[in-house]
CSV table of C-alpha atoms in Angstrom, one decimal:
chain,number,residue,atom,x,y,z
Z,1,UNK,CA,13.8,-4.4,-37.1
Z,2,UNK,CA,16.6,-2.2,-37.5
Z,3,UNK,CA,15.0,-0.6,-40.4
Z,4,UNK,CA,11.8,-0.1,-38.5
Z,5,UNK,CA,13.3,1.7,-35.6
Z,6,UNK,CA,15.5,3.9,-38.0
Z,7,UNK,CA,12.3,4.8,-39.8
Z,8,UNK,CA,10.8,5.6,-36.3
Z,9,UNK,CA,13.9,7.7,-35.4
Z,10,UNK,CA,14.0,9.9,-38.6
Z,11,UNK,CA,10.2,10.5,-38.3
Z,12,UNK,CA,10.8,11.3,-34.5
Z,13,UNK,CA,13.7,13.6,-35.3
Z,14,UNK,CA,11.8,15.6,-38.0
Z,15,UNK,CA,8.7,15.7,-35.9
Z,16,UNK,CA,10.8,17.1,-33.0
Z,17,UNK,CA,12.2,19.7,-35.1
Z,18,UNK,CA,8.6,20.6,-36.4
Z,19,UNK,CA,7.2,21.0,-33.2
Z,20,UNK,CA,10.3,22.8,-31.7
Z,21,UNK,CA,10.8,25.5,-34.3
Z,22,UNK,CA,6.8,26.2,-34.7
Z,23,UNK,CA,5.6,28.8,-32.0
Z,24,UNK,CA,2.6,27.8,-30.0
Z,25,UNK,CA,3.0,24.0,-30.9
Z,26,UNK,CA,3.3,22.4,-27.6
Z,27,UNK,CA,4.6,18.9,-27.7
Z,28,UNK,CA,1.7,17.5,-25.7
Z,29,UNK,CA,-0.6,18.9,-28.3
Z,30,UNK,CA,1.6,17.5,-31.1
Z,31,UNK,CA,1.2,14.1,-29.7
Z,32,UNK,CA,-2.4,14.2,-29.0
Z,33,UNK,CA,-3.0,15.0,-32.5
Z,34,UNK,CA,-0.6,12.9,-34.1
Z,35,UNK,CA,-2.1,9.5,-34.5
Z,36,UNK,CA,-0.3,7.3,-37.4
Z,37,UNK,CA,-1.6,3.6,-37.8
Z,38,UNK,CA,1.2,2.6,-39.6
Z,39,UNK,CA,3.8,2.6,-36.5
Z,40,UNK,CA,4.8,-0.8,-35.1
Z,41,UNK,CA,5.6,-1.1,-31.2
Z,42,UNK,CA,9.4,-0.6,-31.9
Z,43,UNK,CA,8.6,2.5,-34.2
Z,44,UNK,CA,6.4,4.1,-31.5
Z,45,UNK,CA,8.9,3.9,-28.8
Z,46,UNK,CA,11.7,5.0,-31.0
Z,47,UNK,CA,9.6,7.9,-32.3
Z,48,UNK,CA,8.4,9.3,-29.2
Z,49,UNK,CA,11.8,9.1,-27.5
Z,50,UNK,CA,13.7,10.8,-30.6
Z,51,UNK,CA,10.8,13.6,-31.1
Z,52,UNK,CA,11.0,14.3,-27.4
Z,53,UNK,CA,14.9,14.6,-27.5
Z,54,UNK,CA,15.0,16.9,-30.3
Z,55,UNK,CA,12.0,19.1,-29.0
Z,56,UNK,CA,13.4,19.7,-25.4
Z,57,UNK,CA,16.3,21.9,-26.6
Z,58,UNK,CA,14.7,23.5,-29.8
Z,59,UNK,CA,11.7,24.6,-27.8
Z,60,UNK,CA,14.0,27.2,-26.3
Z,61,UNK,CA,14.5,28.8,-29.9
Z,62,UNK,CA,11.1,30.6,-29.5
Z,63,UNK,CA,11.7,32.1,-26.2
Z,64,UNK,CA,15.0,33.4,-27.5
Z,65,UNK,CA,13.8,35.4,-30.4
Z,66,UNK,CA,10.1,35.9,-30.0
Z,67,UNK,CA,9.0,38.5,-27.4
Z,68,UNK,CA,12.4,40.0,-26.7
Z,69,UNK,CA,11.9,43.5,-25.3
Z,70,UNK,CA,13.5,46.6,-27.0
Z,71,UNK,CA,16.2,47.4,-24.7
Z,72,UNK,CA,17.6,45.9,-21.3
Z,73,UNK,CA,16.1,49.0,-19.4
Z,74,UNK,CA,12.6,48.2,-20.6
Z,75,UNK,CA,9.9,47.3,-17.9
Z,76,UNK,CA,8.9,44.1,-19.7
Z,77,UNK,CA,10.5,41.2,-18.1
Z,78,UNK,CA,13.7,39.8,-19.5
Z,79,UNK,CA,13.6,36.1,-18.9
Z,80,UNK,CA,17.1,34.7,-19.0
Z,81,UNK,CA,17.0,33.7,-22.4
Z,82,UNK,CA,16.1,36.9,-23.8
Z,83,UNK,CA,18.6,38.6,-21.7
Z,84,UNK,CA,21.3,36.8,-23.6
Z,85,UNK,CA,19.5,37.4,-27.0
Z,86,UNK,CA,19.4,41.4,-26.2
Z,87,UNK,CA,23.0,41.3,-25.3
Z,88,UNK,CA,24.0,39.6,-28.6
Z,89,UNK,CA,25.0,36.4,-26.7
Z,90,UNK,CA,22.2,33.9,-27.8
Z,91,UNK,CA,24.7,31.3,-28.9
Z,92,UNK,CA,26.2,31.2,-25.3
Z,93,UNK,CA,22.8,30.8,-24.0
Z,94,UNK,CA,22.1,27.9,-26.4
Z,95,UNK,CA,25.3,26.3,-25.4
Z,96,UNK,CA,24.2,26.5,-21.7
Z,97,UNK,CA,20.8,24.9,-22.4
Z,98,UNK,CA,22.7,21.9,-24.3
Z,99,UNK,CA,25.0,21.5,-21.5
Z,100,UNK,CA,22.1,21.3,-19.2
Z,101,UNK,CA,20.1,18.9,-21.4
Z,102,UNK,CA,23.0,16.5,-21.8
Z,103,UNK,CA,24.5,16.5,-18.2
Z,104,UNK,CA,20.9,16.0,-16.7
Z,105,UNK,CA,19.9,13.5,-19.1
Z,106,UNK,CA,23.2,11.5,-18.5
Z,107,UNK,CA,22.6,11.6,-14.7
Z,108,UNK,CA,18.9,10.7,-15.0
Z,109,UNK,CA,19.8,7.6,-17.0
Z,110,UNK,CA,22.7,6.6,-14.4
Z,111,UNK,CA,19.9,6.7,-11.9
Z,112,UNK,CA,17.6,4.8,-13.9
Z,113,UNK,CA,17.6,1.6,-12.0
Z,114,UNK,CA,16.9,3.4,-8.9
Z,115,UNK,CA,14.3,5.8,-10.2
Z,116,UNK,CA,12.4,2.4,-11.4
Z,117,UNK,CA,12.4,1.1,-7.8
Z,118,UNK,CA,11.3,4.4,-5.9
Z,119,UNK,CA,9.0,5.9,-8.3
Z,120,UNK,CA,6.1,3.7,-7.4
Z,121,UNK,CA,6.4,4.2,-3.5
Z,122,UNK,CA,7.2,7.7,-3.9
Z,123,UNK,CA,4.1,8.4,-6.0
Z,124,UNK,CA,2.0,6.5,-3.4
Z,125,UNK,CA,3.1,8.5,-0.8
Z,126,UNK,CA,3.0,12.0,-2.4
Z,127,UNK,CA,-0.3,11.7,-4.1
Z,128,UNK,CA,-2.3,13.1,-1.3
Z,129,UNK,CA,-0.3,16.1,-1.2
Z,130,UNK,CA,0.4,16.5,-5.0
Z,131,UNK,CA,-2.4,19.3,-5.3
Z,132,UNK,CA,-1.3,21.2,-2.3
Z,133,UNK,CA,2.4,21.1,-3.6
Z,134,UNK,CA,1.2,22.6,-7.0
Z,135,UNK,CA,-0.9,25.4,-5.1
Z,136,UNK,CA,2.3,25.9,-2.9
Z,137,UNK,CA,4.6,26.6,-5.8
Z,138,UNK,CA,2.1,28.8,-7.4
Z,139,UNK,CA,1.6,30.8,-4.3
Z,140,UNK,CA,5.5,31.3,-4.0
Z,141,UNK,CA,5.7,32.4,-7.6
Z,142,UNK,CA,2.9,34.6,-7.1
Z,143,UNK,CA,4.4,36.2,-4.0
Z,144,UNK,CA,7.8,36.7,-5.8
Z,145,UNK,CA,6.0,38.7,-8.5
Z,146,UNK,CA,3.8,41.1,-6.2
Z,147,UNK,CA,0.7,42.4,-7.0
Z,148,UNK,CA,0.8,42.5,-10.6
Z,149,UNK,CA,1.8,38.6,-10.2
Z,150,UNK,CA,-1.4,38.2,-8.4
Z,151,UNK,CA,-3.3,39.9,-11.4
Z,152,UNK,CA,-1.7,37.7,-13.7
Z,153,UNK,CA,-2.2,34.7,-11.6
Z,154,UNK,CA,-5.9,35.5,-11.0
Z,155,UNK,CA,-6.8,36.3,-14.8
Z,156,UNK,CA,-4.9,33.2,-16.0
Z,157,UNK,CA,-6.6,31.0,-13.6
Z,158,UNK,CA,-10.0,32.3,-14.5
Z,159,UNK,CA,-9.5,31.6,-18.1
Z,160,UNK,CA,-8.3,28.2,-17.5
Z,161,UNK,CA,-11.1,27.3,-15.4
Z,162,UNK,CA,-13.7,28.8,-17.8
Z,163,UNK,CA,-12.0,27.0,-20.8
Z,164,UNK,CA,-11.3,23.5,-19.1
Z,165,UNK,CA,-14.4,23.5,-17.2
Z,166,UNK,CA,-17.2,25.7,-18.6
Z,167,UNK,CA,-19.4,25.3,-21.5
Z,168,UNK,CA,-17.2,27.0,-24.0
Z,169,UNK,CA,-16.5,25.1,-27.5
Z,170,UNK,CA,-12.8,25.1,-27.7
Z,171,UNK,CA,-11.3,22.6,-30.2
Z,172,UNK,CA,-7.8,22.4,-28.7
Z,173,UNK,CA,-7.9,24.3,-25.3
Z,174,UNK,CA,-4.2,23.5,-24.5
Z,175,UNK,CA,-3.0,24.9,-28.0
Z,176,UNK,CA,-5.3,28.0,-27.7
Z,177,UNK,CA,-3.9,28.9,-24.2
Z,178,UNK,CA,-0.3,28.3,-24.9
Z,179,UNK,CA,-0.3,29.9,-28.4
Z,180,UNK,CA,-1.8,32.9,-26.8
Z,181,UNK,CA,0.3,33.3,-23.7
Z,182,UNK,CA,3.7,32.3,-25.2
Z,183,UNK,CA,3.4,33.1,-29.0
Z,184,UNK,CA,0.7,35.7,-30.2
Z,185,UNK,CA,0.9,37.8,-26.8
Z,186,UNK,CA,4.9,38.1,-27.1
Z,187,UNK,CA,4.8,38.5,-30.8
Z,188,UNK,CA,2.1,41.3,-30.8
Z,189,UNK,CA,4.2,42.9,-27.7
Z,190,UNK,CA,7.4,43.0,-30.3
Z,191,UNK,CA,5.1,44.4,-33.1
Z,192,UNK,CA,4.0,47.2,-30.8
Z,193,UNK,CA,7.2,48.1,-29.5
Z,194,UNK,CA,9.1,47.9,-33.0
Z,195,UNK,CA,11.7,45.5,-31.5
Z,196,UNK,CA,15.0,45.1,-33.1
Z,197,UNK,CA,17.0,42.1,-32.3
Z,198,UNK,CA,20.9,43.0,-32.1
Z,199,UNK,CA,23.3,41.2,-34.3
Z,200,UNK,CA,24.3,38.0,-32.2
Z,201,UNK,CA,28.0,37.1,-31.8
Z,202,UNK,CA,29.6,33.6,-31.1
Z,203,UNK,CA,30.4,32.9,-27.5
Z,204,UNK,CA,31.0,30.0,-24.9
Z,205,UNK,CA,29.8,30.0,-21.4
Z,206,UNK,CA,32.4,30.4,-18.6
Z,207,UNK,CA,31.2,27.9,-16.1
Z,208,UNK,CA,33.5,26.1,-13.5
Z,209,UNK,CA,33.9,22.3,-13.7
Z,210,UNK,CA,32.1,21.9,-10.3
Z,211,UNK,CA,29.0,23.9,-11.5
Z,212,UNK,CA,27.9,21.4,-14.3
Z,213,UNK,CA,27.4,18.2,-12.1
Z,214,UNK,CA,25.9,20.1,-9.2
Z,215,UNK,CA,23.3,21.6,-11.6
Z,216,UNK,CA,22.9,18.4,-13.4
Z,217,UNK,CA,22.2,16.5,-10.2
Z,218,UNK,CA,19.9,19.1,-9.1
Z,219,UNK,CA,17.8,19.3,-12.3
Z,220,UNK,CA,17.7,15.5,-12.4
Z,221,UNK,CA,16.2,15.3,-8.9
Z,222,UNK,CA,13.9,18.3,-9.6
Z,223,UNK,CA,12.8,17.0,-13.1
Z,224,UNK,CA,11.7,13.5,-11.8
Z,225,UNK,CA,9.8,15.5,-8.8
Z,226,UNK,CA,8.2,17.7,-11.3
Z,227,UNK,CA,6.7,15.0,-13.4
Z,228,UNK,CA,4.1,14.2,-10.4
Z,229,UNK,CA,3.3,18.0,-10.4
Z,230,UNK,CA,0.4,18.6,-13.1
Z,231,UNK,CA,0.4,21.7,-15.0
Z,232,UNK,CA,3.5,23.0,-14.0
Z,233,UNK,CA,6.9,23.5,-16.0
Z,234,UNK,CA,10.6,24.1,-15.0
Z,235,UNK,CA,10.1,27.9,-14.8
Z,236,UNK,CA,7.5,27.6,-12.4
Z,237,UNK,CA,9.7,26.1,-9.6
Z,238,UNK,CA,12.2,29.1,-10.1
Z,239,UNK,CA,10.9,30.3,-6.9
Z,240,UNK,CA,11.8,27.1,-5.2
Z,241,UNK,CA,15.1,26.8,-7.1
Z,242,UNK,CA,16.3,30.5,-6.1
Z,243,UNK,CA,15.8,29.3,-2.5
Z,244,UNK,CA,18.1,26.3,-3.2
Z,245,UNK,CA,20.9,28.3,-4.7
Z,246,UNK,CA,20.0,28.7,-8.3
Z,247,UNK,CA,20.9,32.3,-8.0
Z,248,UNK,CA,22.7,33.3,-11.0
Z,249,UNK,CA,21.2,33.3,-15.0
Z,250,UNK,CA,23.9,30.5,-15.8
Z,251,UNK,CA,22.5,28.2,-13.0
Z,252,UNK,CA,19.0,29.0,-13.9
Z,253,UNK,CA,19.6,28.0,-17.5
Z,254,UNK,CA,21.4,24.9,-16.7
Z,255,UNK,CA,18.8,23.6,-14.1
Z,256,UNK,CA,15.7,24.8,-16.0
Z,257,UNK,CA,16.9,23.0,-19.2
Z,258,UNK,CA,17.9,20.1,-17.5
Z,259,UNK,CA,14.7,19.6,-15.8
Z,260,UNK,CA,13.1,19.3,-19.0
Z,261,UNK,CA,15.2,16.3,-19.9
Z,262,UNK,CA,15.0,14.7,-16.6
Z,263,UNK,CA,11.0,14.9,-16.8
Z,264,UNK,CA,11.1,13.3,-20.4
Z,265,UNK,CA,13.1,10.4,-19.0
Z,266,UNK,CA,10.9,10.0,-15.9
Z,267,UNK,CA,7.8,10.1,-17.6
Z,268,UNK,CA,8.9,7.0,-19.7
Z,269,UNK,CA,9.9,5.3,-16.3
Z,270,UNK,CA,6.4,6.3,-14.9
Z,271,UNK,CA,4.7,4.7,-17.6
Z,272,UNK,CA,6.4,1.6,-17.1
Z,273,UNK,CA,6.3,1.6,-13.0
Z,274,UNK,CA,3.0,3.1,-12.7
Z,275,UNK,CA,1.1,2.7,-15.7
Z,276,UNK,CA,0.4,6.3,-15.6
Z,277,UNK,CA,1.3,8.7,-18.4
Z,278,UNK,CA,2.5,12.0,-17.5
Z,279,UNK,CA,3.5,13.8,-20.6
Z,280,UNK,CA,2.5,13.9,-24.3
Z,281,UNK,CA,5.1,11.4,-25.4
Z,282,UNK,CA,4.1,8.9,-22.6
Z,283,UNK,CA,0.4,9.3,-23.3
Z,284,UNK,CA,1.1,8.9,-27.0
Z,285,UNK,CA,3.2,5.5,-26.1
Z,286,UNK,CA,0.4,4.2,-23.9
Z,287,UNK,CA,-2.2,5.2,-26.3
Z,288,UNK,CA,-0.4,3.4,-29.3
Z,289,UNK,CA,1.1,0.2,-27.6
Z,290,UNK,CA,-0.1,0.1,-23.9
Z,291,UNK,CA,2.2,-0.6,-20.9
Z,292,UNK,CA,6.0,-1.2,-21.5
Z,293,UNK,CA,8.3,-3.5,-20.1
Z,294,UNK,CA,11.8,-2.7,-18.2
Z,295,UNK,CA,13.8,-3.4,-21.2
Z,296,UNK,CA,11.7,-1.2,-23.6
Z,297,UNK,CA,12.2,1.7,-20.9
Z,298,UNK,CA,16.2,1.0,-21.3
Z,299,UNK,CA,15.8,1.2,-24.9
Z,300,UNK,CA,13.8,4.2,-25.0
Z,301,UNK,CA,16.1,6.0,-22.6
Z,302,UNK,CA,19.1,5.0,-24.8
Z,303,UNK,CA,17.3,6.5,-27.9
Z,304,UNK,CA,16.6,9.6,-26.2
Z,305,UNK,CA,20.1,10.3,-24.9
Z,306,UNK,CA,21.7,9.5,-28.2
Z,307,UNK,CA,19.3,11.7,-30.1
Z,308,UNK,CA,19.6,14.4,-27.5
Z,309,UNK,CA,23.1,15.0,-28.8
Z,310,UNK,CA,21.7,16.0,-32.3
Z,311,UNK,CA,19.0,18.1,-30.3
Z,312,UNK,CA,21.6,20.1,-28.6
Z,313,UNK,CA,23.6,20.6,-31.8
Z,314,UNK,CA,20.6,21.6,-33.8
Z,315,UNK,CA,19.8,24.3,-31.0
Z,316,UNK,CA,23.3,25.7,-31.3
Z,317,UNK,CA,23.3,25.6,-35.1
Z,318,UNK,CA,19.8,27.1,-35.3
Z,319,UNK,CA,20.7,30.0,-32.9
Z,320,UNK,CA,23.6,30.8,-34.9
Z,321,UNK,CA,21.7,31.0,-38.2
Z,322,UNK,CA,18.5,32.8,-36.8
Z,323,UNK,CA,21.1,35.2,-34.9
Z,324,UNK,CA,22.4,36.7,-38.2
Z,325,UNK,CA,19.1,36.3,-40.2
Z,326,UNK,CA,16.7,37.9,-37.6
Z,327,UNK,CA,18.7,40.9,-36.6
Z,328,UNK,CA,17.1,44.1,-37.3
Z,329,UNK,CA,13.8,44.7,-38.8
Z,330,UNK,CA,13.8,41.3,-40.5
Z,331,UNK,CA,12.6,39.8,-36.9
Z,332,UNK,CA,9.7,42.0,-37.0
Z,333,UNK,CA,8.4,40.4,-40.4
Z,334,UNK,CA,9.1,37.1,-39.1
Z,335,UNK,CA,7.2,37.8,-36.0
Z,336,UNK,CA,4.2,39.3,-37.7
Z,337,UNK,CA,4.1,36.2,-40.1
Z,338,UNK,CA,4.0,33.9,-37.2
Z,339,UNK,CA,1.2,36.0,-35.3
Z,340,UNK,CA,-1.0,36.2,-38.4
Z,341,UNK,CA,-0.3,32.3,-39.0
Z,342,UNK,CA,-1.4,31.4,-35.4
Z,343,UNK,CA,-4.4,33.8,-35.6
Z,344,UNK,CA,-5.5,31.9,-38.8
Z,345,UNK,CA,-4.9,28.7,-37.3
Z,346,UNK,CA,-7.2,29.5,-34.1
Z,347,UNK,CA,-9.7,30.9,-36.5
Z,348,UNK,CA,-9.8,27.8,-38.3
Z,349,UNK,CA,-10.4,25.9,-35.0
Z,350,UNK,CA,-13.4,28.0,-34.2
Z,351,UNK,CA,-14.4,31.1,-32.6
Z,352,UNK,CA,-14.0,29.3,-28.9
Z,353,UNK,CA,-10.2,28.6,-29.9
Z,354,UNK,CA,-9.7,32.3,-31.3
Z,355,UNK,CA,-11.4,34.1,-28.3
Z,356,UNK,CA,-9.3,31.8,-25.8
Z,357,UNK,CA,-6.1,32.7,-27.7
Z,358,UNK,CA,-6.8,36.4,-27.8
Z,359,UNK,CA,-7.6,36.7,-24.3
Z,360,UNK,CA,-4.5,34.5,-23.2
Z,361,UNK,CA,-2.5,36.8,-25.5
Z,362,UNK,CA,-3.8,39.9,-23.6
Z,363,UNK,CA,-2.9,38.4,-20.2
Z,364,UNK,CA,0.7,37.6,-21.9
Z,365,UNK,CA,1.1,41.0,-23.0
Z,366,UNK,CA,0.3,42.5,-19.6
Z,367,UNK,CA,2.8,40.1,-18.0
Z,368,UNK,CA,5.6,40.9,-20.4
Z,369,UNK,CA,4.9,44.7,-20.0
Z,370,UNK,CA,4.6,44.6,-16.2
Z,371,UNK,CA,7.6,42.8,-15.7
Z,372,UNK,CA,6.0,39.5,-14.5
Z,373,UNK,CA,7.5,36.0,-14.9
Z,374,UNK,CA,5.3,34.6,-18.1
Z,375,UNK,CA,5.6,31.3,-16.8
Z,376,UNK,CA,3.0,32.4,-14.2
Z,377,UNK,CA,0.3,32.2,-16.9
Z,378,UNK,CA,0.6,28.2,-16.7
Z,379,UNK,CA,-1.7,28.7,-13.6
Z,380,UNK,CA,-4.4,28.5,-16.1
Z,381,UNK,CA,-3.6,24.7,-16.4
Z,382,UNK,CA,-2.2,24.1,-13.0
Z,383,UNK,CA,-4.9,25.6,-10.8
Z,384,UNK,CA,-7.9,23.8,-12.3
Z,385,UNK,CA,-5.9,20.5,-12.0
Z,386,UNK,CA,-5.1,21.1,-8.6
Z,387,UNK,CA,-8.6,22.1,-7.7
Z,388,UNK,CA,-9.8,18.9,-9.5
Z,389,UNK,CA,-7.7,16.7,-7.8
Z,390,UNK,CA,-9.0,18.2,-4.5
Z,391,UNK,CA,-12.4,17.7,-5.7
Z,392,UNK,CA,-13.3,21.1,-6.0
Z,393,UNK,CA,-15.3,22.5,-9.0
């Protein structure tokens, strides 16, 4: 059994690196298309936990180095990770993400016995208002981004509704939309602006001792709650978090990266307590082995926590290496290669996927150039899901 689990762990780590480093490859898409028949029960649980633990921090690499505006005064929106990169402080941002991921994972694991007890009643009580909560968060985020935000929200929602509910033949709707919004669009924007990434310098974040546990606990609570809100990610709740005191870049990075970790842990718990998978990893587990027991929950969370240390180290190491390699014009060469590769992949999937990716890329470029939070593009997933839960459309 030890050799079996170690095989699942190595495969999970490799797959987490693959899905984390490749732009546009969302973990939900990866898990939906990855269906090996040779994994036994222990392998499946270990693989899914290890893959999520590595993917959560490494998925931030794309945000750091792809779609970075040409300077701080650019009208294009500077998400916190990009702000650190353009200031030459990407490694400092990576360390903040690592701290947020590890601290929140620890708090979520400590609270695990209590989460198991309350997640069922919490889900039953909140189920009728879940779509309204999703719509409220989208409304707050749209309001914070003004009329241009309303334009991005409307266009993204329309594309999402047509792709997910309409007659279009799109082989992988999630992959096509997310690749367009967050990889092809930002990549094309970089190429049009002839963006150059400055050379990065080593650095450690300066945060107080009280800041880390406060942000970790808030992220753990928000991550567990976010798991009930389909179609939304950590960045979508920024409009709520800023109203709760997450008003600095450091706090934002700690909390949003921590929410990812808490969501991964709570999704495993939800599979056991509710029989309801909420993320790609838990969907993969249920599809492969069915429901899981409480001891298996503990084992899976234990694997996640152990491997997340490696994931955090890989993020810091990768940022240090890429910060030196991608400075100057070399970033444009890599960006162009990524964009061409993704367009070729969408073409291989069919004209429906290619058209969807191009339409979403256009919306993503508009969001970047008009100063709108790019995470608002996820209304393409969130709004159709909320309407479906309400029985509309």
